[in-house]
Short mmCIF file of C-alpha atoms in Angstrom, two decimals:
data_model
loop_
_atom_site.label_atom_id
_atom_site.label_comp_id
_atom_site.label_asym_id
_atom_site.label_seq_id
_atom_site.Cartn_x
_atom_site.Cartn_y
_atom_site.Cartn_z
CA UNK A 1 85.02 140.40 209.90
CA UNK A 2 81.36 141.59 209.55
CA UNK A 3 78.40 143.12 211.99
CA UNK A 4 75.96 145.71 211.78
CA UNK A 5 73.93 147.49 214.42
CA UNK A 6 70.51 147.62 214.88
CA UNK A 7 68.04 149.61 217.61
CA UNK A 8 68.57 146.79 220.07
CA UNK A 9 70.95 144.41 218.80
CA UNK A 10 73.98 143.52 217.44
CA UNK A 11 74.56 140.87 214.35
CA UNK A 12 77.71 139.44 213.47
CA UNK A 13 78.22 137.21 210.79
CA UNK A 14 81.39 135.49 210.21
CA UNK A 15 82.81 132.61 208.06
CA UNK A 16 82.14 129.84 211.27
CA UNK A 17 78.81 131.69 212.61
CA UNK A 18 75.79 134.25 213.05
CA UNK A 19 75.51 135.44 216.91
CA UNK A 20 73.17 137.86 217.45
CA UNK A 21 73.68 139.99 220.55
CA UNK A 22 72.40 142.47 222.63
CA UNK A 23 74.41 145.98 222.63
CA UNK A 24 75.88 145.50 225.69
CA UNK A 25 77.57 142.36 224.01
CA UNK A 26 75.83 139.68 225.72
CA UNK A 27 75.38 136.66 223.05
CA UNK A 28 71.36 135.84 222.50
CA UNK A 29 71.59 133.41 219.58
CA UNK A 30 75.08 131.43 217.88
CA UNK A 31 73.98 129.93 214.60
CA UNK A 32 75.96 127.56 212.51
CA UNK A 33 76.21 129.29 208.84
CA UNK A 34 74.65 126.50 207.73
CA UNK A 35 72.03 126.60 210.50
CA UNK A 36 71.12 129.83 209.55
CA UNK A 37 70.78 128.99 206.01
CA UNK A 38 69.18 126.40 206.15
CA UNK A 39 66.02 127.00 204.67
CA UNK A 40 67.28 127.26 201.40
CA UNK A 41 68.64 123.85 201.50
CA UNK A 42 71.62 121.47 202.82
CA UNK A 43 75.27 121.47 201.73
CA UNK A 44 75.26 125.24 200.69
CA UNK A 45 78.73 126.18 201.68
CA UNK A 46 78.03 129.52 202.53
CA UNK A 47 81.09 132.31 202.28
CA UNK A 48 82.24 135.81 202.79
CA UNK A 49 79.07 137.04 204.77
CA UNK A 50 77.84 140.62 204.81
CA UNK A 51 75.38 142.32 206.99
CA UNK A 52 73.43 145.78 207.57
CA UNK A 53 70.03 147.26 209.20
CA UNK A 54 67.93 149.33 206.97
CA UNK A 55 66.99 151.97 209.16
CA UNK A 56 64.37 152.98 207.06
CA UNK A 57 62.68 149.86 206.81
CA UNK A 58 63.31 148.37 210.59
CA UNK A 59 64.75 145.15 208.76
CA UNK A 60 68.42 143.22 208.63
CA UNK A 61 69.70 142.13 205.62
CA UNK A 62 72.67 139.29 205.13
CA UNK A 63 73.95 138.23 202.00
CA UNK A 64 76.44 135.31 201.20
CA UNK A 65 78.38 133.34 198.61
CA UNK A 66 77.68 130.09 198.30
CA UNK A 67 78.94 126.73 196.48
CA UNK A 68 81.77 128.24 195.42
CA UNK A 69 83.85 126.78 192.30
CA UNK A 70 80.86 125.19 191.33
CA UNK A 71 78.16 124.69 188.44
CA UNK A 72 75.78 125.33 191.83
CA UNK A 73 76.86 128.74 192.39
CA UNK A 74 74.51 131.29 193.91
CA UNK A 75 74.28 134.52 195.85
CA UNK A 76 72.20 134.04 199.12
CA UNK A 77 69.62 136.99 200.75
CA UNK A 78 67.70 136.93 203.97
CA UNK A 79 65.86 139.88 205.41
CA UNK A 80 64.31 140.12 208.43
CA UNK A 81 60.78 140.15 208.96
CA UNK A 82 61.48 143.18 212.09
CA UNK A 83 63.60 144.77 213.91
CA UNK A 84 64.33 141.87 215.68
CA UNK A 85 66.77 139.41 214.41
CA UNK A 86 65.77 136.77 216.83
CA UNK A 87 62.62 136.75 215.10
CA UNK A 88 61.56 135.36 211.08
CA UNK A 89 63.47 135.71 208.41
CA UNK A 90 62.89 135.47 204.63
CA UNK A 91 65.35 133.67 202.64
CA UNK A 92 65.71 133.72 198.62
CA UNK A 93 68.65 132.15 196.25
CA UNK A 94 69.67 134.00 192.81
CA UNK A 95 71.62 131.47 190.60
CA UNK A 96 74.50 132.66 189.73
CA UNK A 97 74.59 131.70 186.14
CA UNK A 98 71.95 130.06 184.45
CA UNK A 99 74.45 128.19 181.83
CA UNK A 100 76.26 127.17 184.85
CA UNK A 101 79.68 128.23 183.27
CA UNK A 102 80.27 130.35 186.00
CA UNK A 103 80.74 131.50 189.73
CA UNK A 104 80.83 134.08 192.21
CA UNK A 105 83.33 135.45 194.50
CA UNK A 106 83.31 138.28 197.17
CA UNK A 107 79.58 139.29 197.04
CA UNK A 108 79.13 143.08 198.54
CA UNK A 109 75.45 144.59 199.02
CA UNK A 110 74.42 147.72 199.11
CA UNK A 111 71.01 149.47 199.45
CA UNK A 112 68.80 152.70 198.69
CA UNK A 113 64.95 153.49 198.85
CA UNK A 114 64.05 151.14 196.24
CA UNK A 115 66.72 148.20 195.60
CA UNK A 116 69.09 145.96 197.41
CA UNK A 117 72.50 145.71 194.93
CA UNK A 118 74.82 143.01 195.24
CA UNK A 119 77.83 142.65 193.16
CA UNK A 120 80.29 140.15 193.19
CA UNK A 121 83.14 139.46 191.24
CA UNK A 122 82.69 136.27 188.65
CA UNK A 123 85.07 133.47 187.15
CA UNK A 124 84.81 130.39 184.81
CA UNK A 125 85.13 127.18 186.60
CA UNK A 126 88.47 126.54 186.85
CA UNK A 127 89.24 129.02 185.26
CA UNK A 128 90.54 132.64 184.75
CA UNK A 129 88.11 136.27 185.82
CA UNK A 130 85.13 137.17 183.78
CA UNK A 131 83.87 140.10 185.07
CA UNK A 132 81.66 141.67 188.01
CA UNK A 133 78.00 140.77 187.67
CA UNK A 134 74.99 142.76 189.72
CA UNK A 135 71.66 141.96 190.87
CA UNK A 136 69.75 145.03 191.88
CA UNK A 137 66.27 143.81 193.53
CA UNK A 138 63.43 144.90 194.16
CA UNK A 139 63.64 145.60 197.89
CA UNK A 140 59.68 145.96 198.70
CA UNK A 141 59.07 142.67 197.27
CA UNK A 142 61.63 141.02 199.15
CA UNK A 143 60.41 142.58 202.47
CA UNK A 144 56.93 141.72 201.68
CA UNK A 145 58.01 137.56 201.71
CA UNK A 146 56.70 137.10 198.20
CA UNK A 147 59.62 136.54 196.30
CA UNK A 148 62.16 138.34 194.26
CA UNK A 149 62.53 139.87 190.96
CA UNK A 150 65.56 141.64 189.82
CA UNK A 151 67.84 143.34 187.22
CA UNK A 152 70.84 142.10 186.77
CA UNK A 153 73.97 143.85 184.79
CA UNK A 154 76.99 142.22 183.89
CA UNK A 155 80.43 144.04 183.10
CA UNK A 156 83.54 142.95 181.49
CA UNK A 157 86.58 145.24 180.59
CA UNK A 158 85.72 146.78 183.53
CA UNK A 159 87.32 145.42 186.45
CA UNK A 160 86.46 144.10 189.43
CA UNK A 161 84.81 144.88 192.34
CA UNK A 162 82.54 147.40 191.91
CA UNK A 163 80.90 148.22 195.34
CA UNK A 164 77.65 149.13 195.69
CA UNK A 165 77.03 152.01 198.93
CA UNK A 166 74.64 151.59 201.55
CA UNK A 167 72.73 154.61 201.16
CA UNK A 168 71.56 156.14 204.55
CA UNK A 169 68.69 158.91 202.35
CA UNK A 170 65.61 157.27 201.65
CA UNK A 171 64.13 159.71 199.07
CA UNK A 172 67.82 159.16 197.22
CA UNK A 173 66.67 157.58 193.77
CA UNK A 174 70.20 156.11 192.73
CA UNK A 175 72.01 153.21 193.87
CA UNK A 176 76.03 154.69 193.40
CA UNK A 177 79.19 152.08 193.44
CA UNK A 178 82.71 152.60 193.97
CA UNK A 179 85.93 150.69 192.51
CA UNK A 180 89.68 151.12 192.77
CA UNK A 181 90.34 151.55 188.68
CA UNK A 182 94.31 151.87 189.06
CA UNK A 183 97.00 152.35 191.51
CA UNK A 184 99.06 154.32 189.20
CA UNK A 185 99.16 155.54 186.52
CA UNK A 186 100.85 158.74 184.93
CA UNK A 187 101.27 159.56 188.71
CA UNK A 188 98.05 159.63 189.38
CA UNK A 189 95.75 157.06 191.52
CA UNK A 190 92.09 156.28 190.43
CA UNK A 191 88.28 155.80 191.39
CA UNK A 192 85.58 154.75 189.48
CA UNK A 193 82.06 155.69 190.11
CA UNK A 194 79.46 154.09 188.77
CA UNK A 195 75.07 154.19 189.32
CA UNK A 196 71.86 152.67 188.88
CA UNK A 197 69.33 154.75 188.50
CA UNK A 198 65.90 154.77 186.62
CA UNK A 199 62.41 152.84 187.49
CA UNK A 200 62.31 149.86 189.88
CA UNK A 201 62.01 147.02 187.91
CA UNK A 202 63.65 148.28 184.89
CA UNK A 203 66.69 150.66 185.95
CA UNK A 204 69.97 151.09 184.00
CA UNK A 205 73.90 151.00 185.28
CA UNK A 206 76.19 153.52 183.98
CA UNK A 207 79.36 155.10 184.43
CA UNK A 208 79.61 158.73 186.59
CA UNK A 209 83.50 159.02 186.10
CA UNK A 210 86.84 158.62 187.96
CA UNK A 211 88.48 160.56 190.95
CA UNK A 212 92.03 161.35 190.15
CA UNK A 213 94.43 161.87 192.76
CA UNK A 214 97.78 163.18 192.42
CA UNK A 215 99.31 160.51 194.89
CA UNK A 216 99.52 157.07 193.43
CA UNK A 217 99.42 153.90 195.23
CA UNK A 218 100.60 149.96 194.67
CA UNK A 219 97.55 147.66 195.12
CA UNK A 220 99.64 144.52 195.85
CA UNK A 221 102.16 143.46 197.74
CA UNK A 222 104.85 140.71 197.60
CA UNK A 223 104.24 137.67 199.74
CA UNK A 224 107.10 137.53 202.37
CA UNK A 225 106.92 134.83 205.39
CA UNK A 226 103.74 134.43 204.69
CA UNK A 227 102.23 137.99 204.14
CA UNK A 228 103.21 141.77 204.46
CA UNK A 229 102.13 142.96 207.96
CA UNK A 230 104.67 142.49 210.59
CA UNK A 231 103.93 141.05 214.32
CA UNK A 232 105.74 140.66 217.22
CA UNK A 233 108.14 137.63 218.12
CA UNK A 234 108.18 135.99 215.18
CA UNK A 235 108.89 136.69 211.19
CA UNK A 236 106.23 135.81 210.14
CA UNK A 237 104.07 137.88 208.04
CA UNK A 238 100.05 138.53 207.88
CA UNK A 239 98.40 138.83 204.81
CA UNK A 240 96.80 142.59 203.67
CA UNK A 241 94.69 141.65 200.84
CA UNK A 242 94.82 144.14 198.59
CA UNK A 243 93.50 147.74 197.32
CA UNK A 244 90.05 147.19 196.42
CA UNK A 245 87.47 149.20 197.95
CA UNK A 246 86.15 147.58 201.32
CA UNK A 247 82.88 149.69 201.93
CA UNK A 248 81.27 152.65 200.41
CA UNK A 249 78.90 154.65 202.47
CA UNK A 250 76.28 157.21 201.45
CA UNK A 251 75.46 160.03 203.88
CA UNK A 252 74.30 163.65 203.96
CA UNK A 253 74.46 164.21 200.11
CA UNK A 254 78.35 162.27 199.47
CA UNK A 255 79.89 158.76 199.24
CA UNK A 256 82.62 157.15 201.67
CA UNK A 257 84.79 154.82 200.74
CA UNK A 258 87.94 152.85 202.29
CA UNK A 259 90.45 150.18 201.35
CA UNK A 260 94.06 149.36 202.04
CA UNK A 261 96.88 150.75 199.99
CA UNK A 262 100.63 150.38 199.87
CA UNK A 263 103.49 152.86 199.76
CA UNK A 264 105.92 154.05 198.11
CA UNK A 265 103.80 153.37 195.07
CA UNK A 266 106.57 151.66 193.02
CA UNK A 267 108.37 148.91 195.66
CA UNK A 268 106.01 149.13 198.84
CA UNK A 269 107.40 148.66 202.52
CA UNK A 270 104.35 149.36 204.40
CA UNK A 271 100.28 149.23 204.43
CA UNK A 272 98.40 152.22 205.30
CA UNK A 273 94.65 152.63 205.11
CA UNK A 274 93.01 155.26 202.55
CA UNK A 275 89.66 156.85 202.78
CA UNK A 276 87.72 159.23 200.37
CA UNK A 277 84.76 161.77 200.59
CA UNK A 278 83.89 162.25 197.06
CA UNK A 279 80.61 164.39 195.76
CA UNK A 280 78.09 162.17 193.41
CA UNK A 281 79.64 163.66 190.43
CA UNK A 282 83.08 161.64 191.37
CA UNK A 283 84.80 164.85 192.63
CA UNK A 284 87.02 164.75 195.60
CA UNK A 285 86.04 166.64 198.06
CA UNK A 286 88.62 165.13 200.70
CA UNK A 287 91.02 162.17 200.80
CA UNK A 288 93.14 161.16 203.43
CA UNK A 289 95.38 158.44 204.53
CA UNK A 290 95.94 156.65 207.97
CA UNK A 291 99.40 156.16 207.41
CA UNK A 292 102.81 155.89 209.17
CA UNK A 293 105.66 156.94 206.63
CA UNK A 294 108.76 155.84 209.01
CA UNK A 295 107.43 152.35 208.86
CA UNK A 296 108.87 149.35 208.00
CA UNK A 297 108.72 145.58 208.51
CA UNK A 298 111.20 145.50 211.36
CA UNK A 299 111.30 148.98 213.20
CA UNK A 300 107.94 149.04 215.09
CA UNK A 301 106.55 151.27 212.96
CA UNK A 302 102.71 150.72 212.04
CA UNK A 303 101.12 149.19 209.17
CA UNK A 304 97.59 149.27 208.93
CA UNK A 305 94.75 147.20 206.92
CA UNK A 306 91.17 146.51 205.78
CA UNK A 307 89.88 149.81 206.77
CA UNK A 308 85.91 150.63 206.89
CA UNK A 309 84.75 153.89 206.86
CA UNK A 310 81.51 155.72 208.09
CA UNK A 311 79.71 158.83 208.63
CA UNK A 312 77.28 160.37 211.11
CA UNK A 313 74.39 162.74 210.84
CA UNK A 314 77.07 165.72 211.77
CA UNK A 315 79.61 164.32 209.36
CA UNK A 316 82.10 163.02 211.93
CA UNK A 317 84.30 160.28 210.47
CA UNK A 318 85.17 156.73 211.92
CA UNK A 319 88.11 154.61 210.21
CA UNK A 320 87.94 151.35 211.41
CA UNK A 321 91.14 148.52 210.72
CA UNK A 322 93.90 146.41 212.00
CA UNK A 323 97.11 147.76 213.17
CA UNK A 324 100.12 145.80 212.92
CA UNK A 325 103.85 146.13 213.96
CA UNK A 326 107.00 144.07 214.69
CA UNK A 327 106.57 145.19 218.53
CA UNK A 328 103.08 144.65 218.20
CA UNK A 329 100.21 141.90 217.68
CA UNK A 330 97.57 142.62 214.96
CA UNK A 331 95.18 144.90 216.88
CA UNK A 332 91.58 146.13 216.31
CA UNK A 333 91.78 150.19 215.93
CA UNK A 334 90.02 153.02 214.78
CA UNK A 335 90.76 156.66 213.98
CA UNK A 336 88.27 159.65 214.39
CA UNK A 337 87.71 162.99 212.79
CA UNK A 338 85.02 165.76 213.83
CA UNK A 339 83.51 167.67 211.06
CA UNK A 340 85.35 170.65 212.18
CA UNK A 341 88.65 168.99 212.04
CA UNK A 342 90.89 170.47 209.13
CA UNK A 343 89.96 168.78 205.46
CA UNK A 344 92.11 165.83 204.37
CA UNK A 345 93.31 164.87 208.01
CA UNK A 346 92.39 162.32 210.69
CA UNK A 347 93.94 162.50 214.31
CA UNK A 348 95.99 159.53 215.41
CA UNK A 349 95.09 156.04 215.65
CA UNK A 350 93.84 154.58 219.07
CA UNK A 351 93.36 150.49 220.11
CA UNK A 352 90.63 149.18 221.64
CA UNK A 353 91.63 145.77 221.80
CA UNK A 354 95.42 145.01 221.47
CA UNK A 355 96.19 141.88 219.94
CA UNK A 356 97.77 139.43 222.65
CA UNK A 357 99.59 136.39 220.89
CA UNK A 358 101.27 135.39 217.66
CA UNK A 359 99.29 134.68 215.01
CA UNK A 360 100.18 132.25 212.14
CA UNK A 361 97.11 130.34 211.06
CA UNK A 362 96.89 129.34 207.49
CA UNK A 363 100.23 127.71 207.00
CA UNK A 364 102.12 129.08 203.62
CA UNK A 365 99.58 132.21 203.79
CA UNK A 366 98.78 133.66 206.78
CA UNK A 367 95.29 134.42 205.63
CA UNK A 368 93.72 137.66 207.42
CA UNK A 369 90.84 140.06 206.54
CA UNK A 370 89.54 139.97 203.90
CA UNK A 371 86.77 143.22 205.04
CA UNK A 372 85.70 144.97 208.47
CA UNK A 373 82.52 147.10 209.20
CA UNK A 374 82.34 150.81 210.83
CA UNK A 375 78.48 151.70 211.35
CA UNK A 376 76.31 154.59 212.70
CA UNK A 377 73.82 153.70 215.59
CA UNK A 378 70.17 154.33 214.12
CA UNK A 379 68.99 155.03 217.22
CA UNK A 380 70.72 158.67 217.09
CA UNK A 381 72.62 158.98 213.83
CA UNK A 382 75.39 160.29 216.09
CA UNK A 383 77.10 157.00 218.14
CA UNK A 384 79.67 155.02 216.36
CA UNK A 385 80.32 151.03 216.05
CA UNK A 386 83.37 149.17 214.54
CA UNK A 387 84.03 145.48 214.15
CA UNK A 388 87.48 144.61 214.19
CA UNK A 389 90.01 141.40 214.10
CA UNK A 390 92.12 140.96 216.38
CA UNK A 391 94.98 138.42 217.11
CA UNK A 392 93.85 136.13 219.94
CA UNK A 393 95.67 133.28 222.17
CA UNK A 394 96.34 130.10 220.91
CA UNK A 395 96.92 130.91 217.06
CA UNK A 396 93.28 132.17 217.00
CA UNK A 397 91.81 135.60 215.54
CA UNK A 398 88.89 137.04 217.80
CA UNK A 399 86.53 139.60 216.63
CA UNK A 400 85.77 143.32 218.58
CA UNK A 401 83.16 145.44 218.97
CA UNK A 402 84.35 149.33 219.36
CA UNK A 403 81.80 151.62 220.24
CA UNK A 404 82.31 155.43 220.62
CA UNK A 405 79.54 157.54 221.88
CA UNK A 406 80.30 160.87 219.95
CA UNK A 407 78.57 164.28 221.36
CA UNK A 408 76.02 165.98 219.98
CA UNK A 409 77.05 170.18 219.35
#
């Protein structure tokens, strides 16, 4: 579940197709994926999109996976040429592994003044986890249509998923990630923060240092019926994925970050959505939970799941995820915060599109997720923008926009 927001558009990019809309959600262009990547060849089998505008730069930017499982792996980029994603785009390819021993899974981007940073998560073919591996490019010469050259770093005993922030500061000289590190452990929970930082072409990754927080979490869950998350008229069960981070967002001096958790800690019985403020240093400077502690898989309480987070120019918060309940279908929702609001808290959760059927795709495992996208209009720095899954008629998931004009005081 992926979009971004641009002056005058919408893109959404999704694992069946690019549409490119206006903001008033009228559809302008419906792409294939492998339309729209087709300039970097045929039979690409192109996976777990992202997407963003670089309002510093007046360009989109799209990354995907592609041949996965495969001696052909690779990590494809396209930027726009404008502000217009109707318009040209520039593609490019980075192999994923030159000895072809490996591939890539889950590719996240991020970007600052000077590099776009993906990251994905790597694995021996057919074979067991190897490590996260990062490209961080040089983002002029990728806007400029004459190729790329990057860095790349690759980390083992590290874990997975490191994710790199989109970093709304363009004088901001590092690129900063964030990872889930542990669940629990000594009854603590854990972040790790990470950076690249140095000269362009020749920059260096490092660890900051963790956030510890005195209220552990389990990452996983057991597969019941299918999944975890409850729905309505029926038993079975949607997937929630589990805790790694979903997005990290850099705003007004701090990072943001969101993923799902699940509590109690020890033997979970419900999903709940987790987001951080932390300062570059990995302090906490708030951490909060959107969380209903009643709930369980059978008495209408809510569960909730792949939450994105973002921040405006005032520091208002937007939480963006699915809800779920046994009374309920998996709906798209959001939760809000004013910078004013006390620290650590986020008022209740509202719908903007309820789910309306059963959903049960998938089979064995009802597959949902695995990410969402909350966003900040660049027009003002002040409006708000979530993309959300919903459960649709027919055994289908459909995808909303939510959009929430905040006020400027």
């Amino acid at each position: 579940t992926m979009g971004a927001v641009g002056p005058n558009h919408l893109v959404v990019t999704l694992s069946d197709r690019v549409t490119i809309q206006n903001k008033s959600g009228a559809i302008l262009v419906t792409k294939s994926p492998d339309s729209f990547w087709s300039p970097l060849g045929t039979n690409l089998s192109p996976f777990d999109p992202r997407v963003a505008y670089d309002p510093y730069n007046n360009r989109w930017i799209m990354t995907v996976g592609s041949s996965p499982f495969s001696a052909n792996s690779g990590i494809l980029l396209a930027v726009s040429a404008t502000s217009d994603p109707t318009g040209t785009w520039y593609y490019y390819r980075i192999d994923v592994d030159s000895g072809n021993l490996l591939w890539a899974d889950q590719p996240s981007f991020g970007f600052t003044k000077d590099w776009i940073t993906i990251s994905a998560n790597t694995y021996q073919i057919n074979g067991g986890f190897n490590g996260t591996k990062i490209w961080a490019l040089n983002k002029a010469k990728a806007y400029s249509n004459t190729g790329i050259t990057y860095t790349s770093f690759t980390t083992t005993g590290m874990g997975g998923s490191q994710i790199p922030a989109q970093t709304y500061d363009n004088t901001l000289p590092t690129q900063y990630f964030v990872q889930e590190w542990n669940s629990h452990i000594n009854g603590n929970g854990y972040l790790h923060v990470y950076k690249i930082e140095g000269p362009v072409d020749t920059p260096t990754f490092s660890s900051v240092g963790f956030a510890v927080a005195p209220a552990p979490w389990n990452a996983y869950t057991p597969m019941i019926n299918g999944g975890f998350a409850p729905q309505a008229g029926t038993t079975n069960r949607i997937m929630t994925g589990d805790a790694r981070i979903i997005n990290v967002v850099y705003r007004n001096g701090f990072l943001w970050a969101a993923h799902t958790i699940f509590l109690p800690a020890v033997t979970p019985v419900r999903a709940s959505a987790q987001w951080w403020q932390l300062d570059t240093s990995a302090n906490i400077i708030q951490r909060g939970r959107v969380d209903d502690p009643t709930a369980t898989a059978t008495n209408g309480g809510f569960f909730y799941a792949y939450p994105s987070v973002t921040v405006n120019a005032n520091n208002d918060v937007l939480v963006g995820y699915t809800r779920f309940s046994s009374n309920t279908y998996a709906s798209a929702a959001f939760s809000y915060r004013r910078f004013s609001d006390p620290l650590n808290t986020l008022p209740s959760s509202q719908v903007f599109q309820p789910g309306l059927a059963i959903y049960t795709l998938g089979g064995g495992a009802v597959r949902w997720g695995d990410y969402s996208n909350s966003l900040v209009d660049p027009v003002n720095n002040i409006d708000f923008w979530t993309i959300q899954e919903y459960a649709e008629v027919n055994n289908h998931w459909g995808i909303a926009w939510g959009h929430l004009a905040a006020k400027i005081c």
